[in-house]
Coordinates of N, CA and C in Angstrom, one line a residue:
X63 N -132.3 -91.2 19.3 CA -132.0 -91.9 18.0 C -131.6 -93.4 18.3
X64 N -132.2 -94.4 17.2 CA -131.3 -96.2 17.8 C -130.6 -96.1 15.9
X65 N -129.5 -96.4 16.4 CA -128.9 -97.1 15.3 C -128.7 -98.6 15.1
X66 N -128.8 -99.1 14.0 CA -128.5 -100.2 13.8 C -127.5 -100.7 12.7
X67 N -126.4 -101.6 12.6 CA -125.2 -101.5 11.9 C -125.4 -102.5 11.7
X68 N -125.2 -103.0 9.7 CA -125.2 -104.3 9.4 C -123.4 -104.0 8.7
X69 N -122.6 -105.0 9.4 CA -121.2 -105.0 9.1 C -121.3 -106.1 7.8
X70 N -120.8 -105.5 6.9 CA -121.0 -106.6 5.5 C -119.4 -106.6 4.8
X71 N -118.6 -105.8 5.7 CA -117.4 -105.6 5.1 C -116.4 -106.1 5.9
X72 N -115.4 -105.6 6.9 CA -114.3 -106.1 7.0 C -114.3 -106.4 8.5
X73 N -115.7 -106.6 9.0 CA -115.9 -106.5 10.3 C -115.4 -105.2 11.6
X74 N -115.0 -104.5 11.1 CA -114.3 -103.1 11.7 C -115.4 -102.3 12.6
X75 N -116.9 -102.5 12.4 CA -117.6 -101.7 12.9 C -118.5 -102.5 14.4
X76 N -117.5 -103.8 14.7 CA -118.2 -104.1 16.0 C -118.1 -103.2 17.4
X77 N -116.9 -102.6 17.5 CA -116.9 -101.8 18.7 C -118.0 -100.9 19.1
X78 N -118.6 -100.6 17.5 CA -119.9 -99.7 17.7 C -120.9 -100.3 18.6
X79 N -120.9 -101.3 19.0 CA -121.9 -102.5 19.5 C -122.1 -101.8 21.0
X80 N -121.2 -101.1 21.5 CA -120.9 -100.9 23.2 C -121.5 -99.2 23.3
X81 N -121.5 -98.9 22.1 CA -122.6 -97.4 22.2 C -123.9 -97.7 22.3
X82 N -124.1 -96.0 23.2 CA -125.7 -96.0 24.2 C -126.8 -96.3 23.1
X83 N -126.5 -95.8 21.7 CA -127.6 -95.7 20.9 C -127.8 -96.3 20.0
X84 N -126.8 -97.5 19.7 CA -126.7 -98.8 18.7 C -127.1 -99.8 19.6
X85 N -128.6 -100.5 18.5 CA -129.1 -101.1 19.0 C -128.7 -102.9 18.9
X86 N -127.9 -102.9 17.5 CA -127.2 -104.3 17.1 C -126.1 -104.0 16.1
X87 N -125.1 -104.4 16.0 CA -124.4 -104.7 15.0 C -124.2 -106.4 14.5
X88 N -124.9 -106.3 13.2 CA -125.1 -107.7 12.9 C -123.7 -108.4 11.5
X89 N -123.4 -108.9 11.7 CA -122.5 -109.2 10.6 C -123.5 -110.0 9.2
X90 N -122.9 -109.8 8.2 CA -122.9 -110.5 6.9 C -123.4 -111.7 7.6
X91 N -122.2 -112.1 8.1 CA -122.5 -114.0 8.0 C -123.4 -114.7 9.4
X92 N -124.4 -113.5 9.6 CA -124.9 -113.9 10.8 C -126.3 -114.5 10.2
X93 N -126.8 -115.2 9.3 CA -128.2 -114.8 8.7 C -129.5 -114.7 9.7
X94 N -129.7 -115.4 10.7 CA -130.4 -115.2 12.0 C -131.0 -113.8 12.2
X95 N -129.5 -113.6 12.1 CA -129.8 -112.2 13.0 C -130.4 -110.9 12.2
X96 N -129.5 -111.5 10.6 CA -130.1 -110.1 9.7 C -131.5 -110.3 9.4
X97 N -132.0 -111.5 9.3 CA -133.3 -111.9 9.0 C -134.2 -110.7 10.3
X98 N -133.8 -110.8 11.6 CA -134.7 -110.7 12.8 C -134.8 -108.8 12.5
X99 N -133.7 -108.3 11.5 CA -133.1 -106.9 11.6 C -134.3 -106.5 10.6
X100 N -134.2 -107.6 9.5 CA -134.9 -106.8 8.6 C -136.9 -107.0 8.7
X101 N -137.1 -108.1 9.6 CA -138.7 -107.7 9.7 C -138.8 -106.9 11.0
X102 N -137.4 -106.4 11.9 CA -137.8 -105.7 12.9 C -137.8 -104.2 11.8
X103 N -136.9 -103.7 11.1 CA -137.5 -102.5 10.4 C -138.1 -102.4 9.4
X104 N -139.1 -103.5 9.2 CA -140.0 -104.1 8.4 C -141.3 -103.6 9.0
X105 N -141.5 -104.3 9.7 CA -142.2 -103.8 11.4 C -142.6 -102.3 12.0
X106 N -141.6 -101.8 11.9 CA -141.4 -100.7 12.5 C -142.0 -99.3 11.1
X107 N -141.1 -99.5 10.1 CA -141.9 -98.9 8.9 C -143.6 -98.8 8.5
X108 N -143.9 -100.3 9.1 CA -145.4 -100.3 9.3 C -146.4 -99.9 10.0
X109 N -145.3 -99.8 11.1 CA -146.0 -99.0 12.1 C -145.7 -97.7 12.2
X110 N -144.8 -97.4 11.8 CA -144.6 -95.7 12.0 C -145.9 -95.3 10.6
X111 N -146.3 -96.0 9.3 CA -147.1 -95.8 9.0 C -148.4 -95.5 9.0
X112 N -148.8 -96.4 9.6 CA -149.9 -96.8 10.5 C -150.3 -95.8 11.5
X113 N -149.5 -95.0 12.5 CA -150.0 -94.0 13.2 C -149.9 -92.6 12.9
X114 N -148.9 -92.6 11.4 CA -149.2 -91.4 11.2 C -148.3 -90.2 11.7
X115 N -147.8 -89.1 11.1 CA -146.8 -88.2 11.2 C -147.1 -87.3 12.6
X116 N -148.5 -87.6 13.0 CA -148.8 -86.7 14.1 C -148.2 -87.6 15.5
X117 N -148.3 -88.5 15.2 CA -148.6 -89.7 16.7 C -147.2 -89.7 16.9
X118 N -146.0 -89.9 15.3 CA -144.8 -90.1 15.8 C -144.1 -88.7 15.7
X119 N -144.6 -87.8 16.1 CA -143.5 -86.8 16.5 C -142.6 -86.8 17.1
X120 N -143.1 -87.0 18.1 CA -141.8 -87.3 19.0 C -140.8 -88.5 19.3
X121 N -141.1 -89.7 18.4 CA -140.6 -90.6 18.4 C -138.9 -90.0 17.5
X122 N -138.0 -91.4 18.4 CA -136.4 -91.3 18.0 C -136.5 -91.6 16.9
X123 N -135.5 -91.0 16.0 CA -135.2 -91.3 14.9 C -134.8 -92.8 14.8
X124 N -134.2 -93.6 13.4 CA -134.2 -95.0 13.9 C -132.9 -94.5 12.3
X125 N -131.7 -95.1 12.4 CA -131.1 -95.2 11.7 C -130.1 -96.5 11.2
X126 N -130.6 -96.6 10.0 CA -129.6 -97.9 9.6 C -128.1 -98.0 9.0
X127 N -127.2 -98.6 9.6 CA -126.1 -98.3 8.9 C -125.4 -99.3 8.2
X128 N -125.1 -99.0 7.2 CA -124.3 -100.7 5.9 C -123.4 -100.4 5.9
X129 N -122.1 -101.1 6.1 CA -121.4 -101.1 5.7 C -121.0 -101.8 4.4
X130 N -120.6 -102.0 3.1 CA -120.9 -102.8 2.0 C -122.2 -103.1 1.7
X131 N -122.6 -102.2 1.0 CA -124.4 -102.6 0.6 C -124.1 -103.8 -0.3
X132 N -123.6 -103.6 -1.3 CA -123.1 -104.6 -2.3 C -123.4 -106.1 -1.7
X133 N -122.0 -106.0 -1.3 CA -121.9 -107.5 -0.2 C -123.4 -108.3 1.1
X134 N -123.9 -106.5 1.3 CA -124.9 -107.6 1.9 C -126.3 -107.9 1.3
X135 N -126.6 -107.1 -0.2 CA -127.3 -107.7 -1.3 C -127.0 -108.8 -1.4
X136 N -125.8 -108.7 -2.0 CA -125.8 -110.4 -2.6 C -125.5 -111.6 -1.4
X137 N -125.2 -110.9 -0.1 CA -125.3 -112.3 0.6 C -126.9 -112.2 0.6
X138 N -127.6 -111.5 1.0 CA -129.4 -112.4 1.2 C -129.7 -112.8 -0.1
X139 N -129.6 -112.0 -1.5 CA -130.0 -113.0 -2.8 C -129.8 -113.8 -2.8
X140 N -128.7 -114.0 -2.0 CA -127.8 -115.9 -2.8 C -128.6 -116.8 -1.7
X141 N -128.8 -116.2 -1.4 CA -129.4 -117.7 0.3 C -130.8 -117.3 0.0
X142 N -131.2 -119.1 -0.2 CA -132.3 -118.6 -0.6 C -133.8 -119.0 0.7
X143 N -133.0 -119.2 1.7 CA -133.7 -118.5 3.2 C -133.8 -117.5 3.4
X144 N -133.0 -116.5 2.8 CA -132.8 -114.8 3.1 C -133.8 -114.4 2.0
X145 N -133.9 -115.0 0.8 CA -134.5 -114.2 -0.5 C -135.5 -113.0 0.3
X146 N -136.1 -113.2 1.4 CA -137.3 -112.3 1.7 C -136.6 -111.0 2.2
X147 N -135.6 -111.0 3.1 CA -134.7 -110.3 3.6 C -134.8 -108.7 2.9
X148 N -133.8 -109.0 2.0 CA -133.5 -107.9 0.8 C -134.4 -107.0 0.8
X149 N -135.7 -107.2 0.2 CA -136.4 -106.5 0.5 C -137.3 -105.1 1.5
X150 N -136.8 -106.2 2.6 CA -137.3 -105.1 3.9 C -135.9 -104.0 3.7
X151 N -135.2 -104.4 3.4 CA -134.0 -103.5 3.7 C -133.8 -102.5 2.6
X152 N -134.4 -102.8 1.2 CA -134.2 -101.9 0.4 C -135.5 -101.1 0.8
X153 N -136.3 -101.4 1.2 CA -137.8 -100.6 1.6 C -137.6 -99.4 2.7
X154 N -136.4 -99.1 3.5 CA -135.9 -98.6 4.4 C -135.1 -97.1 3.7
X155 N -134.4 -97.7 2.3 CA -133.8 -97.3 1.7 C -134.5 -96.2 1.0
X156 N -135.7 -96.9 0.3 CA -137.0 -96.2 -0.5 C -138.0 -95.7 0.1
X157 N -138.5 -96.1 1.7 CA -140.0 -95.5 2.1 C -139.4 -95.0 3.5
X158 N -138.2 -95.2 3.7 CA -138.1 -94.8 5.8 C -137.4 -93.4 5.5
X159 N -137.0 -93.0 4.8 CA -136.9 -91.2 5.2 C -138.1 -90.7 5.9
X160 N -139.2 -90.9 4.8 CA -140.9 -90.3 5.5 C -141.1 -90.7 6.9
X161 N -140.5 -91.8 7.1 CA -141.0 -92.5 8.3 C -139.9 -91.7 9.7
X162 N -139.3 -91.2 9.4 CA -138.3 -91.0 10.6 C -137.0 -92.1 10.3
X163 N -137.1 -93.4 9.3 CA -136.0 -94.0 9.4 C -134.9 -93.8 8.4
X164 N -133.6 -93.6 8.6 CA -133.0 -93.0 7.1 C -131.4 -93.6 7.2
X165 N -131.0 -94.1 6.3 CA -129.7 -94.9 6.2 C -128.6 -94.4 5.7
X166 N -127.4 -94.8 6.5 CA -126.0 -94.5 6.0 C -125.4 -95.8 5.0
X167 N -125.1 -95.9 3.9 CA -124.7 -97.0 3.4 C -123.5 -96.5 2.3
X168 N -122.6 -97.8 2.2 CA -121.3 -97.5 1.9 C -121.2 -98.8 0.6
X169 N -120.8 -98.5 0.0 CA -120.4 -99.2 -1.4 C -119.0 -99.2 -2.5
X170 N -118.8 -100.1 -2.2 CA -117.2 -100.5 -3.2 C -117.2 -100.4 -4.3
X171 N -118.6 -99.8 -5.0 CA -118.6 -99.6 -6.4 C -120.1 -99.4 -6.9
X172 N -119.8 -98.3 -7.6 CA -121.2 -97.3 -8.1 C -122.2 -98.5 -8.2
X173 N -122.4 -99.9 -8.9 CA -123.1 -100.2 -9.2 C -123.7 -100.6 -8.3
X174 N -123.3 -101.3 -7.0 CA -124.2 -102.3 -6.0 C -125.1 -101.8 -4.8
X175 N -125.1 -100.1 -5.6 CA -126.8 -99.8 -5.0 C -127.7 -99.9 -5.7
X176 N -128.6 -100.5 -5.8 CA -130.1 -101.1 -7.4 C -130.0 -99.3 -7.5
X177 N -130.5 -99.4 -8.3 CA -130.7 -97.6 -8.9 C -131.7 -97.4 -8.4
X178 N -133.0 -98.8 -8.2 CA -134.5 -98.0 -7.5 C -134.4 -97.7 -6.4
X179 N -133.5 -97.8 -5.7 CA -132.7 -97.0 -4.2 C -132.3 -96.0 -4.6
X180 N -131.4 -96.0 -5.1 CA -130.5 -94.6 -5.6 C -131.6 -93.5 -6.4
X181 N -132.4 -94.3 -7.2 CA -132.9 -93.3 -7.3 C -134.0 -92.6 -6.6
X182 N -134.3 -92.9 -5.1 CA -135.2 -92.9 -4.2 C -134.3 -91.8 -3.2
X183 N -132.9 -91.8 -3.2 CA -132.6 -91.0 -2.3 C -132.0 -89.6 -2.3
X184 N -132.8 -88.8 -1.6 CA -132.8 -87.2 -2.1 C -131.1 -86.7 -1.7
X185 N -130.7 -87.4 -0.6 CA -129.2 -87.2 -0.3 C -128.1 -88.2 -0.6
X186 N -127.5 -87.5 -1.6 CA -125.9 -88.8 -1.8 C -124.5 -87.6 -1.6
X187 N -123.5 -88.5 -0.8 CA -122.4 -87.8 -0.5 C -121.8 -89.1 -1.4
X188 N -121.0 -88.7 -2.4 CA -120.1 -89.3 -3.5 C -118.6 -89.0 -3.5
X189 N -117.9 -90.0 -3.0 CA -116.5 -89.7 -3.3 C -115.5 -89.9 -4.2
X190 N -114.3 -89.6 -4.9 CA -113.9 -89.4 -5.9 C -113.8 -90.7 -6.5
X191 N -114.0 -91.2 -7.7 CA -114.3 -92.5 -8.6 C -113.2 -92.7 -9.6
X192 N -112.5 -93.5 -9.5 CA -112.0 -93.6 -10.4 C -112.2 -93.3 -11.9
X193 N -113.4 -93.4 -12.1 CA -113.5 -93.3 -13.9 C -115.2 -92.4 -13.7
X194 N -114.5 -90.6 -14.2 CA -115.3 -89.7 -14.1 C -117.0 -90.2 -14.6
X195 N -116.9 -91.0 -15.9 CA -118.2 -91.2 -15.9 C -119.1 -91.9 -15.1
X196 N -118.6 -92.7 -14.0 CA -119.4 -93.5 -13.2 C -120.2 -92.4 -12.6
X197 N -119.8 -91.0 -12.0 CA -120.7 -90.7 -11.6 C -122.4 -90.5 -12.0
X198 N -122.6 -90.6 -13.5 CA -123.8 -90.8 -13.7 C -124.7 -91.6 -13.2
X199 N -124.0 -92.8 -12.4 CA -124.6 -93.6 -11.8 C -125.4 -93.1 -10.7
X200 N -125.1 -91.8 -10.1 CA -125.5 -90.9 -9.0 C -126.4 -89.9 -9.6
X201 N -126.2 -89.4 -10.5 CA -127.4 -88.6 -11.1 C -126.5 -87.5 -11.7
X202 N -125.4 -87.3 -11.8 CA -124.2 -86.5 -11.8 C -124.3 -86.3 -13.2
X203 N -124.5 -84.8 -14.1 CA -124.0 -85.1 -15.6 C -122.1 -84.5 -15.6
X204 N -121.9 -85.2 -16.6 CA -120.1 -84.8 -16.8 C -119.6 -83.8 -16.7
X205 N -120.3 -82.6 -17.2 CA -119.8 -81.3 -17.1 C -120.2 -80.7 -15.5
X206 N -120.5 -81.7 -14.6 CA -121.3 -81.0 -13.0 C -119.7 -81.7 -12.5
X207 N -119.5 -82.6 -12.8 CA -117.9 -83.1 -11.8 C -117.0 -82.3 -11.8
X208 N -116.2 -81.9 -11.0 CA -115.1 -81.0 -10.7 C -113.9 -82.2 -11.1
X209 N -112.9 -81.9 -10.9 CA -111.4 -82.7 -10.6 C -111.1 -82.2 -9.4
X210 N -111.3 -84.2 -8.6 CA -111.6 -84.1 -7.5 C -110.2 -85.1 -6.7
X211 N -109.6 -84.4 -5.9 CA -108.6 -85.0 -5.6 C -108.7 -86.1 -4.3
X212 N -108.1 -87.1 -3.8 CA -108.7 -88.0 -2.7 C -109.2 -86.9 -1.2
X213 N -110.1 -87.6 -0.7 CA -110.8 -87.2 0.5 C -111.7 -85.8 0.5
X214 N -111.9 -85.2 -1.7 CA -112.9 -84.7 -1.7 C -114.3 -85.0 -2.0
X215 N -115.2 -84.6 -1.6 CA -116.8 -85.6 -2.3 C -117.6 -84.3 -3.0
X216 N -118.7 -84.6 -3.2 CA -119.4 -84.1 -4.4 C -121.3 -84.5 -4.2
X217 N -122.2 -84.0 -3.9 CA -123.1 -84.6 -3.5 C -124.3 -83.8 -3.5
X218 N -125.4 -84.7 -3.4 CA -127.0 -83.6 -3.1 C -127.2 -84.4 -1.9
X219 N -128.0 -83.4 -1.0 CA -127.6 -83.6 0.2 C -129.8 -83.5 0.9
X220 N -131.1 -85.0 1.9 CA -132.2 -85.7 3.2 C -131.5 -87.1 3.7
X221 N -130.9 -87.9 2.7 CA -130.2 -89.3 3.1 C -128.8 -89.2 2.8
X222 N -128.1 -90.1 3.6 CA -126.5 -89.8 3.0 C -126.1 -91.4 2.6
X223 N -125.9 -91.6 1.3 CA -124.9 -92.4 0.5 C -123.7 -92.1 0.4
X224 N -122.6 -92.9 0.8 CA -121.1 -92.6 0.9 C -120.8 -93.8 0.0
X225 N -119.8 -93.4 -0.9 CA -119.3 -94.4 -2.2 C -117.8 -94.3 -1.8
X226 N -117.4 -95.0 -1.7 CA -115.7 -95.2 -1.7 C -115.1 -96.3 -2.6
X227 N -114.1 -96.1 -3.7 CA -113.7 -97.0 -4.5 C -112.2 -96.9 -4.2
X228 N -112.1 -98.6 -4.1 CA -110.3 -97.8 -4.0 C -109.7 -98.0 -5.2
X229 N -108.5 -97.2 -4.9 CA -108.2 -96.4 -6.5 C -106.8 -97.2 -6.5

């Protein structure tokens, strides 16, 4: 398996950098680097398409990890050198499960995953939200939410979305 970690939050996930199977940890404010991150699994999407489910059997899984999806949407929207960016990266979100590639991403608030992600991903691990109706944002109807006390989640479970709001 190669992981790759875009730190968009509080910088906490650089130590990950010194494991066998993390290939980069790139920060928010590196744009270089996230540029080079998102046509390498731009790239890679293409090619795992291209050869086909037979050829990559045996190929490693490739996983991406966000910390603050939010934060690192809106840093590539806003730079408008990055504008191309975004894209590759929500494409990972929407077409790389098939491919072998599949993402862990974390968000400060139901809204700052586009829904055409959200609604692209067959696995969300959801944790407790301050205001029960947000969970529709996840696909959740009102009467499916339990009363959920902190460090329980709630979820359909192929990709994992982890939500954390603080309360």
């Amino acid at each position: 398996a190669h992981v790759y970690v875009v730190d968009a939050d509080a910088g906490a996930l650089g130590p990950l950098a010194a494991l066998a199977h993390v290939g980069a940890v790139v920060r928010v404010d590196e744009p270089e680097r996230l540029a080079r991150l998102g046509a390498l699994l731009a790239r890679e999407l293409d090619r795992r398409r291209r050869v086909g489910a037979t050829a990559r059997a045996g190929e490693p899984s490739i996983t991406l990890l966000v910390d603050n999806i939010g934060a690192l949407r809106q840093a590539l929207e806003q730079d408008r050198d990055l504008a191309e960016v975004w894209p590759a990266f929500e494409r990972v979100l929407r077409d790389g499960p098939a491919l072998g590639v599949g993402a862990v991403v974390t968000a400060h608030q139901e809204r700052a995953l586009p829904a055409t992600a959200a609604a692209q991903m067959a696995e969300r691990l959801v944790m407790r939200l301050a205001d029960r109706h947000a969970y529709a944002a996840f696909g959740f109807r009102l009467d499916e939410v339990p009363v959920m006390v902190p460090g329980r989640v709630m979820g359909f479970y192929a990709m994992l979305v982890a939500l954390g709001l603080a309360l």
